[in-house]
PDB file of C-alpha atoms and ligand atoms in Angstrom:
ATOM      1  CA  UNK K 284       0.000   0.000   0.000  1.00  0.00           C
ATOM      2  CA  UNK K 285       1.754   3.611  -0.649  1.00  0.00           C
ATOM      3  CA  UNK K 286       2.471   5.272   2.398  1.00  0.00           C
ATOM      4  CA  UNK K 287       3.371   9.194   2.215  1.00  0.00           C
ATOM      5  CA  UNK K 288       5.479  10.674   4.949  1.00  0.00           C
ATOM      6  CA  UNK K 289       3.299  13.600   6.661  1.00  0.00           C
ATOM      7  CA  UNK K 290       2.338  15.536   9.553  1.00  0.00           C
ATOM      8  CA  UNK K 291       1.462  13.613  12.034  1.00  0.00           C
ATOM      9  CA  UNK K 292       2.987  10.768  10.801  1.00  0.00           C
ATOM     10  CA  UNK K 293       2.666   8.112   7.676  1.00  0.00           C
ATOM     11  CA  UNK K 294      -0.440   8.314   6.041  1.00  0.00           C
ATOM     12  CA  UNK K 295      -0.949   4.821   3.919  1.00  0.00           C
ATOM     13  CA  UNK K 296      -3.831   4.834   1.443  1.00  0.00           C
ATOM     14  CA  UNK K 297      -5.198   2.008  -1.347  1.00  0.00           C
ATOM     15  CA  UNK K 298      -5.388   3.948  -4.952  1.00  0.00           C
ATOM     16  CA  UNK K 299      -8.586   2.022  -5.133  1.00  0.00           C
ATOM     17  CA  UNK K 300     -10.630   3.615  -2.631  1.00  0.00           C
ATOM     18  CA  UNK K 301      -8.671   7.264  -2.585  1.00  0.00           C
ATOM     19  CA  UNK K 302     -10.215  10.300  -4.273  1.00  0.00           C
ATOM     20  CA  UNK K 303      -8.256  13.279  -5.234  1.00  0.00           C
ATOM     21  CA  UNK K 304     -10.543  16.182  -4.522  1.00  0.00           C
ATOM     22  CA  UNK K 305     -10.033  19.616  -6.448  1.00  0.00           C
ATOM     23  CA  UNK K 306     -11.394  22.204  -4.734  1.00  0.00           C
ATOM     24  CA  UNK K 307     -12.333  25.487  -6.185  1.00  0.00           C
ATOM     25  CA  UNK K 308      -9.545  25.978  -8.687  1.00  0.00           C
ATOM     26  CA  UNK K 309     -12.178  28.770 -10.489  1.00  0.00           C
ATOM     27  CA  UNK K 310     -11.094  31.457 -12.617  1.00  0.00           C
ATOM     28  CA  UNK K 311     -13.459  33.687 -10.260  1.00  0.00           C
ATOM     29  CA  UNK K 312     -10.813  33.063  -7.127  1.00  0.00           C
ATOM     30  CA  UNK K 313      -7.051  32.241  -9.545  1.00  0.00           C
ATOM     31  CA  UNK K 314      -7.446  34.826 -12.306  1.00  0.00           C
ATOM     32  CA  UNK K 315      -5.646  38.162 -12.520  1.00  0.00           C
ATOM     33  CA  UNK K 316      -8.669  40.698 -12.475  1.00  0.00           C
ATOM     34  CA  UNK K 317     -11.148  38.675 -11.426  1.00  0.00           C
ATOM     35  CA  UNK K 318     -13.175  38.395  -8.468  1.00  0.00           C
ATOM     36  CA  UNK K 319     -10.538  37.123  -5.967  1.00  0.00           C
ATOM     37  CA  UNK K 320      -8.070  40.417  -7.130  1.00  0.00           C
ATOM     38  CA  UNK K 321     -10.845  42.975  -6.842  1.00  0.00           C
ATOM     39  CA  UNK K 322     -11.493  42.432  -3.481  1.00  0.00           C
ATOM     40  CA  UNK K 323      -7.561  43.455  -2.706  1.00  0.00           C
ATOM     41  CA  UNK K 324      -6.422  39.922  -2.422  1.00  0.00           C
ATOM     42  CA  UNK K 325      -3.041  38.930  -3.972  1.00  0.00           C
ATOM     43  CA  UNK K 326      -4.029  35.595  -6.327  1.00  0.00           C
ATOM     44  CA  UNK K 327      -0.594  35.157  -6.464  1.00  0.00           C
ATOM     45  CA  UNK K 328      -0.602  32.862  -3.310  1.00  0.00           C
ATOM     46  CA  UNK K 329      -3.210  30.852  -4.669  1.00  0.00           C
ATOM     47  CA  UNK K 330      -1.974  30.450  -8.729  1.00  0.00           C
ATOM     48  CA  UNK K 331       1.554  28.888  -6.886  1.00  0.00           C
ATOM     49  CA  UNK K 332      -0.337  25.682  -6.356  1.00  0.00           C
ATOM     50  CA  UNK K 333      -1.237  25.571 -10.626  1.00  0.00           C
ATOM     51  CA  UNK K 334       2.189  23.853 -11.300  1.00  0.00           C
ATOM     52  CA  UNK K 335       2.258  21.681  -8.507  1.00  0.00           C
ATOM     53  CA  UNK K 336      -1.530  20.397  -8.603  1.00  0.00           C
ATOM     54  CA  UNK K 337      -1.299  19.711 -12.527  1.00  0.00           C
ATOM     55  CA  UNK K 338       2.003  17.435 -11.597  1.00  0.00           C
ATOM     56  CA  UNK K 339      -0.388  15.712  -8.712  1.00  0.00           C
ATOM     57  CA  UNK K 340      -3.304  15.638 -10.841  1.00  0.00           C
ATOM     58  CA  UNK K 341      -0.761  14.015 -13.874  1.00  0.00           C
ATOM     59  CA  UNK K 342       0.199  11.637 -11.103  1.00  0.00           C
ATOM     60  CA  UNK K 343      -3.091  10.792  -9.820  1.00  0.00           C
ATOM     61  CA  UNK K 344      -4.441   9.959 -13.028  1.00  0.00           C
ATOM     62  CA  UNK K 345      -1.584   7.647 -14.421  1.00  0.00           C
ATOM     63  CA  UNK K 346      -2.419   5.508 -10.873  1.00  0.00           C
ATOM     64  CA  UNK K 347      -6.264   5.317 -11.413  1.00  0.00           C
ATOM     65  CA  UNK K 348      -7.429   7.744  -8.681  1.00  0.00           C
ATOM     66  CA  UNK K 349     -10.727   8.921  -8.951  1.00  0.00           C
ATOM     67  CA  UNK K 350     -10.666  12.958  -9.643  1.00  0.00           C
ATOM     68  CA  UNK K 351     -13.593  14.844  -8.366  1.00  0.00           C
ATOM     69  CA  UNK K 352     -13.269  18.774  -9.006  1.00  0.00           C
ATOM     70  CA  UNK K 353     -15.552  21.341  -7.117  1.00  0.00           C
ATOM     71  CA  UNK K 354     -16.783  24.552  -8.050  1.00  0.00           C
ATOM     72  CA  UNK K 355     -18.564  27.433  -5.399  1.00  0.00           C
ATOM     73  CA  UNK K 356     -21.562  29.165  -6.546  1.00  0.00           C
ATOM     74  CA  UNK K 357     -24.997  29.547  -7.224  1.00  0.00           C
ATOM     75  CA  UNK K 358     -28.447  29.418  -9.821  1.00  0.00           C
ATOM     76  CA  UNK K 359     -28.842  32.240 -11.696  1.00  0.00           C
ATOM     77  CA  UNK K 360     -31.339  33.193  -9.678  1.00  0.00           C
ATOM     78  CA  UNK K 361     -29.491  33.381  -6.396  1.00  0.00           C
ATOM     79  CA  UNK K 362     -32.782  31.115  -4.672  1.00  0.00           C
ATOM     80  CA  UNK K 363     -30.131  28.795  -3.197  1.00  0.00           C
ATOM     81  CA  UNK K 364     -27.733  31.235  -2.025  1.00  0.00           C
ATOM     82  CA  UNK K 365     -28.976  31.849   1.616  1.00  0.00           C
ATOM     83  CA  UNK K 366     -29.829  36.098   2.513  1.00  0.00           C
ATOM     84  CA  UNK K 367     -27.141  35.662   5.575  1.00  0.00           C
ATOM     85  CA  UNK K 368     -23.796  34.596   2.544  1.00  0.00           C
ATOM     86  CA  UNK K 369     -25.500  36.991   0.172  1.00  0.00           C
ATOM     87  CA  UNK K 370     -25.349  40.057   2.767  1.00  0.00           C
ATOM     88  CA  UNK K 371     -21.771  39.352   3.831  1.00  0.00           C
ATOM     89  CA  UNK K 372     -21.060  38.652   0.237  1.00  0.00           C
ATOM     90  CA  UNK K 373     -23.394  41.726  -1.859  1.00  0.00           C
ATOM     91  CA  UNK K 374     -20.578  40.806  -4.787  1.00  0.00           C
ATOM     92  CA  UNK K 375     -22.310  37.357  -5.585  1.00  0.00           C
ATOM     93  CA  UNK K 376     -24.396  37.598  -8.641  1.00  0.00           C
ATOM     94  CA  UNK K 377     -23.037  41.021 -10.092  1.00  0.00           C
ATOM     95  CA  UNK K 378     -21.414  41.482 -12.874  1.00  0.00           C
ATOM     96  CA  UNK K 379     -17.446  40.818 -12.633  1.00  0.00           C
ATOM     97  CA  UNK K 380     -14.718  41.010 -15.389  1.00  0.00           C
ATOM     98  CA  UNK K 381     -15.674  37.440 -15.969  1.00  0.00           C
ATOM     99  CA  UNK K 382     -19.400  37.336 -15.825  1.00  0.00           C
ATOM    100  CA  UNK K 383     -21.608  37.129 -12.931  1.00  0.00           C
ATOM    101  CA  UNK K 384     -19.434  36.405  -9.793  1.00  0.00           C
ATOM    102  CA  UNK K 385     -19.871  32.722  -8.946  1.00  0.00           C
ATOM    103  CA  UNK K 386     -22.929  32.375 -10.700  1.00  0.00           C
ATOM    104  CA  UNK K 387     -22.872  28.905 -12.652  1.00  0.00           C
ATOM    105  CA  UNK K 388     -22.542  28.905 -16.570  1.00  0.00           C
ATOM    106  CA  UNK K 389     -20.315  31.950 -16.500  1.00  0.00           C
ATOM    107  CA  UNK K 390     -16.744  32.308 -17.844  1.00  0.00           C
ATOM    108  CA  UNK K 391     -15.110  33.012 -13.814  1.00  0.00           C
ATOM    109  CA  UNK K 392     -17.413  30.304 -12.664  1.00  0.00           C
ATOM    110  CA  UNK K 393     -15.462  27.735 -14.407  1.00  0.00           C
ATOM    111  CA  UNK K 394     -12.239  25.725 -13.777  1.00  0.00           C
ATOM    112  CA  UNK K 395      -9.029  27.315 -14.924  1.00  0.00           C
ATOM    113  CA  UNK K 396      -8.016  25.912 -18.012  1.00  0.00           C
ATOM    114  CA  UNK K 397      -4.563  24.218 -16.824  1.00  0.00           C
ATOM    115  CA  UNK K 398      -6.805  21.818 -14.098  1.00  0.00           C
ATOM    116  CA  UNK K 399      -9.434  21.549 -16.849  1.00  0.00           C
ATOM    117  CA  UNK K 400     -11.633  18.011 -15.347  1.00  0.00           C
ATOM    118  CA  UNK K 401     -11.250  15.177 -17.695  1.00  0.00           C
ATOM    119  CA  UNK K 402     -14.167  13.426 -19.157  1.00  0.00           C
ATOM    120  CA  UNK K 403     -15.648  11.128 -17.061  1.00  0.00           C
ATOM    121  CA  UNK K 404     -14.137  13.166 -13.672  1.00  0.00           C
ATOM    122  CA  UNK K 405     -17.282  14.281 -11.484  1.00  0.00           C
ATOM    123  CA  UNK K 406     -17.838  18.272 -11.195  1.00  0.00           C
ATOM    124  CA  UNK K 407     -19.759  18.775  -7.834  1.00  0.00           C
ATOM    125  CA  UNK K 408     -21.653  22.328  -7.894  1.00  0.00           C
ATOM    126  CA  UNK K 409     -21.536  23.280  -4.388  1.00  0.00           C
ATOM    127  CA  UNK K 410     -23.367  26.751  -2.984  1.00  0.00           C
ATOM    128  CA  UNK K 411     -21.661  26.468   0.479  1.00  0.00           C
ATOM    129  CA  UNK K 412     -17.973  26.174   1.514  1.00  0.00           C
ATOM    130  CA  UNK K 413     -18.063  22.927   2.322  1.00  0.00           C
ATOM    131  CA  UNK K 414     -18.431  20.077  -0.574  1.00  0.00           C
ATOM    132  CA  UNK K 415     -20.518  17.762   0.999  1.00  0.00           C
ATOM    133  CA  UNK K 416     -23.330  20.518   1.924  1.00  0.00           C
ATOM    134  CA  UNK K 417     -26.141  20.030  -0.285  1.00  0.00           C
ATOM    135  CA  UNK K 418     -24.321  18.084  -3.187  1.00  0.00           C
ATOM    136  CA  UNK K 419     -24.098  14.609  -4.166  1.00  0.00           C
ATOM    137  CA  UNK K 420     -20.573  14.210  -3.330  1.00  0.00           C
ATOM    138  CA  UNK K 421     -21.200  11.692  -0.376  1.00  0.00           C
ATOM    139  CA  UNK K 422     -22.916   9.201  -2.784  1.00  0.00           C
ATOM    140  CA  UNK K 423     -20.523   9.572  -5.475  1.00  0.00           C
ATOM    141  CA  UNK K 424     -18.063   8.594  -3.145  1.00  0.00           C
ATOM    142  CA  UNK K 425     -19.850   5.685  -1.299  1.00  0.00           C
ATOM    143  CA  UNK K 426     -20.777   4.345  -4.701  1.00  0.00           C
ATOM    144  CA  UNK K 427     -16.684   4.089  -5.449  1.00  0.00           C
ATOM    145  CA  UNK K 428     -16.069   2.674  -2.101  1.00  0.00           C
ATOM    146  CA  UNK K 429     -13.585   5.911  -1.572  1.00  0.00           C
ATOM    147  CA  UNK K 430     -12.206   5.848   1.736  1.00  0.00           C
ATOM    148  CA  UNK K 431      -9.680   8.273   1.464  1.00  0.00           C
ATOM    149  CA  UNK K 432      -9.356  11.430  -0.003  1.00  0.00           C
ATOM    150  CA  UNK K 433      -6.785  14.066  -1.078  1.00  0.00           C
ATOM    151  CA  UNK K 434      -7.628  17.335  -0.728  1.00  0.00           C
ATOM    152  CA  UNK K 435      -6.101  20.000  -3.011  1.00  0.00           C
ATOM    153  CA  UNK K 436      -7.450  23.788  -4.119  1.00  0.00           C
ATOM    154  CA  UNK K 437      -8.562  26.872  -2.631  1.00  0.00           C
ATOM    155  CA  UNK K 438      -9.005  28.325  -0.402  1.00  0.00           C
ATOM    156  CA  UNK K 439      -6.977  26.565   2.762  1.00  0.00           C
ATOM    157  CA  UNK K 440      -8.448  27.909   5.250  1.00  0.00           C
ATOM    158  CA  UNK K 441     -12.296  28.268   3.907  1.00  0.00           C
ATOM    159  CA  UNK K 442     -13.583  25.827   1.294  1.00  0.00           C
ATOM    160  CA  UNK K 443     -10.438  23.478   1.938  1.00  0.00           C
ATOM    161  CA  UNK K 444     -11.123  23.894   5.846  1.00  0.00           C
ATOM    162  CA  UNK K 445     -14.590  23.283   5.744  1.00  0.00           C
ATOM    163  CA  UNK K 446     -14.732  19.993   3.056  1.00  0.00           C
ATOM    164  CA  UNK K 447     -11.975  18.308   5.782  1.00  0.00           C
ATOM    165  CA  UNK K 448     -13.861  18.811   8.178  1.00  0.00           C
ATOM    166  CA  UNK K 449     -17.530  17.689   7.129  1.00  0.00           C
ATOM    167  CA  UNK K 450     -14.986  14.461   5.761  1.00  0.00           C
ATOM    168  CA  UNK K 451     -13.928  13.703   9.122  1.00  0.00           C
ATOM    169  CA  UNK K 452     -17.179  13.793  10.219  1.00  0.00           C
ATOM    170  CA  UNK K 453     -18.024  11.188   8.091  1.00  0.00           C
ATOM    171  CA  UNK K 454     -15.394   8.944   8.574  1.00  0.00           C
ATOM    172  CA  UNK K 455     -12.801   9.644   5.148  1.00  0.00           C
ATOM    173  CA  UNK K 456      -9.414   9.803   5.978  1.00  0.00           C
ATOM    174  CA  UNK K 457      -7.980  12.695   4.576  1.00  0.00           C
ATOM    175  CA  UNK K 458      -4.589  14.373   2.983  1.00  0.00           C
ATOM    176  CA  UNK K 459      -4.442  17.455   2.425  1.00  0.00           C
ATOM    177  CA  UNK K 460      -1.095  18.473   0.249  1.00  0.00           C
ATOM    178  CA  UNK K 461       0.582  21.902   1.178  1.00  0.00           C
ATOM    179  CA  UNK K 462       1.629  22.817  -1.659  1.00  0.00           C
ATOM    180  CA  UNK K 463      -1.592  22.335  -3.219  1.00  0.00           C
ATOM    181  CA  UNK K 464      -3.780  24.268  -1.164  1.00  0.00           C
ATOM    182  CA  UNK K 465      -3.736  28.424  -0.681  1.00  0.00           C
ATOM    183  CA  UNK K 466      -4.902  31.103   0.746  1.00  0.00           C
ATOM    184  CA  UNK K 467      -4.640  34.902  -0.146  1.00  0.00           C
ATOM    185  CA  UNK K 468      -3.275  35.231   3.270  1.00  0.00           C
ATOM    186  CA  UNK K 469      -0.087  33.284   4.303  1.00  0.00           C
ATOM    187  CA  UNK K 470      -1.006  33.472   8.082  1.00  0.00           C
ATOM    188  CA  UNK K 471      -3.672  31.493   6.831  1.00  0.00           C
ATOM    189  CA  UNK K 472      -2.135  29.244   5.241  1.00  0.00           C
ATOM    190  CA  UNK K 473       0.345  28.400   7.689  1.00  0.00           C
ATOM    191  CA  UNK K 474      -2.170  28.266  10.617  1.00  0.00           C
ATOM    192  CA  UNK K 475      -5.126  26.681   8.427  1.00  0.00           C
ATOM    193  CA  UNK K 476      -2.665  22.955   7.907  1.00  0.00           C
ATOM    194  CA  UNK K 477      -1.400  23.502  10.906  1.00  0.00           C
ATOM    195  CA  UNK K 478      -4.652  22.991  12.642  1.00  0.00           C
ATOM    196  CA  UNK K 479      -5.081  19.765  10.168  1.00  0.00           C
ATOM    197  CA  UNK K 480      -2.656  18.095  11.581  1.00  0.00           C
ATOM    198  CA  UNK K 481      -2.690  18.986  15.617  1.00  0.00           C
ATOM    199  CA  UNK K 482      -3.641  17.071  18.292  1.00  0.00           C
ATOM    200  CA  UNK K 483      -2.284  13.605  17.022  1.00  0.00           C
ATOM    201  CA  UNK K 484      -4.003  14.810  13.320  1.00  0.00           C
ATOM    202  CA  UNK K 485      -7.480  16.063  14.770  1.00  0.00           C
ATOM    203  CA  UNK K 486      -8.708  16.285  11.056  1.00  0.00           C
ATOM    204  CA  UNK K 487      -6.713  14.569   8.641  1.00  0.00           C
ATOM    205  CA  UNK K 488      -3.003  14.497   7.878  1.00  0.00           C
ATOM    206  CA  UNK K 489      -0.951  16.848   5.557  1.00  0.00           C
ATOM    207  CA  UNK K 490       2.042  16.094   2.979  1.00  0.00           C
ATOM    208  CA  UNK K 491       3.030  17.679  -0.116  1.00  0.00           C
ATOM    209  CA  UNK K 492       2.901  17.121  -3.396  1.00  0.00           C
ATOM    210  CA  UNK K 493       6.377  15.123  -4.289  1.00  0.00           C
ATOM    211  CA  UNK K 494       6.048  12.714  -1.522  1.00  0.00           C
ATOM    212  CA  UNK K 495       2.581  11.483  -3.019  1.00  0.00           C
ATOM    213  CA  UNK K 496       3.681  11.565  -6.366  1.00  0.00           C
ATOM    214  CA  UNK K 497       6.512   9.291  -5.715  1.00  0.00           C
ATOM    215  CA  UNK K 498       4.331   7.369  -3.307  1.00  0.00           C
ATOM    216  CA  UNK K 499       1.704   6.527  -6.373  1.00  0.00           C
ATOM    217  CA  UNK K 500       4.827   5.926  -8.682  1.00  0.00           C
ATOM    218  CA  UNK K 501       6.206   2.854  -6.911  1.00  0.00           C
TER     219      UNK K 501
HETATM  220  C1  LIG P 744     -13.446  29.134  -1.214  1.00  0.00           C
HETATM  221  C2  LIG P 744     -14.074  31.325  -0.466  1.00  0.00           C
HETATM  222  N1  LIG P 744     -13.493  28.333  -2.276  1.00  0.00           N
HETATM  223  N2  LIG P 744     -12.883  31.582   0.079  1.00  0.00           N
HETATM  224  N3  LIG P 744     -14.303  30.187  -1.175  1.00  0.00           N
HETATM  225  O1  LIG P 744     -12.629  28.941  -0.325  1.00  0.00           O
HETATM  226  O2  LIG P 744     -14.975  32.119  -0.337  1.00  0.00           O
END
């Protein structure tokens, strides 16, 4: 069975029943002048994870993982985007450089094209932070028999955060790889894995991205 060396210690996994999750990797959060810049944030510390994740994603691929990519937002209409997110967030559902900000079917709602999902890889529309909240995602999983799952995108500490946590919840072991997660803020960041791994690994266990690759190469 691969085993990765991580924080707090080896995490072992079967290829067989391990997803590699993609959180969030939309052009509304990653692209210069888009939604993620205009509110003063630097996307810089989130488009560092691009290279590495497309390696991982190569990687994960070539040993038969199953991919699952996730995108944030919400119907046209805004009817499933609760008054409490949409008053703490009045940018949702105006217009942006790239369309309607993290409305679904428009350009920034999409997946940048370097993680582009292959055919056949599940795309789980999600209108909270966290991916299993009011999304299929936990019977796409139990029909694959996934046990385990490796967490990648943005944002660490938010969307990344939140998915680890409902998974632990629920029983999935989880990896979440450094160098494949980001936040605007590199407080955040820092903080955000190390409260993955506290406490013995209180919600999962975290690695980066070489040390799986050449885990799901031997
Ligand atoms: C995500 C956010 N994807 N930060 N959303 O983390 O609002």
């Amino acid at each position: 069975m691969p085993t990765v060396e991580a924080d707090p210690g080896p995490f072992s996994f079967a290829p067989e029943s391990t997803a590699l999750l993609v959180i969030d990797m939309q052009r509304d959060f990653l692209l210069p002048g888009g939604f993620g810049e205009s509110l003063g944030n630097d996307v810089a510390q989130l488009r560092c994870t691009i290279e590495p994740l497309t390696a991982l994603l190569a990687a994960g691929r070539a040993a038969g993982l199953k991919i699952i990519h996730t995108r944030e937002g919400h119907l046209p209409d805004l009817s499933d985007c609760p008054p409490a997110k949409l008053r703490r967030g009045p940018m949702i559902g105006k217009e942006g450089r790239f369309g309607r900000i993290l409305i679904r079917g428009e350009y920034g709602h999409d997946i940048i094209d370097e993680l582009r999902p292959e055919a056949g890889e599940p795309v789980v529309d999600k209108p909270g932070k966290g991916a299993f909240y009011a999304t299929d995602l936990s019977k796409i999983l139990d029909n694959d028999g996934i046990k385990s799952l490796i967490v990648t995108g943005v944002t660490t500490e938010v969307c990344v955060h939140t998915t680890v946590r409902e998974a632990n919840d629920r029983g999935y072991e989880c990896l979440v790889i450094k160098d494949c997660v980001g936040s605007y803020f590199p407080e955040f960041q820092r903080v955000g894995l190390r409260m993955i791994a506290a406490q013995g690994g209180i919600f999962g266990w975290v690695a980066d991205s070489p040390a799986v690759i050449a885990a799901l190469q031997e």
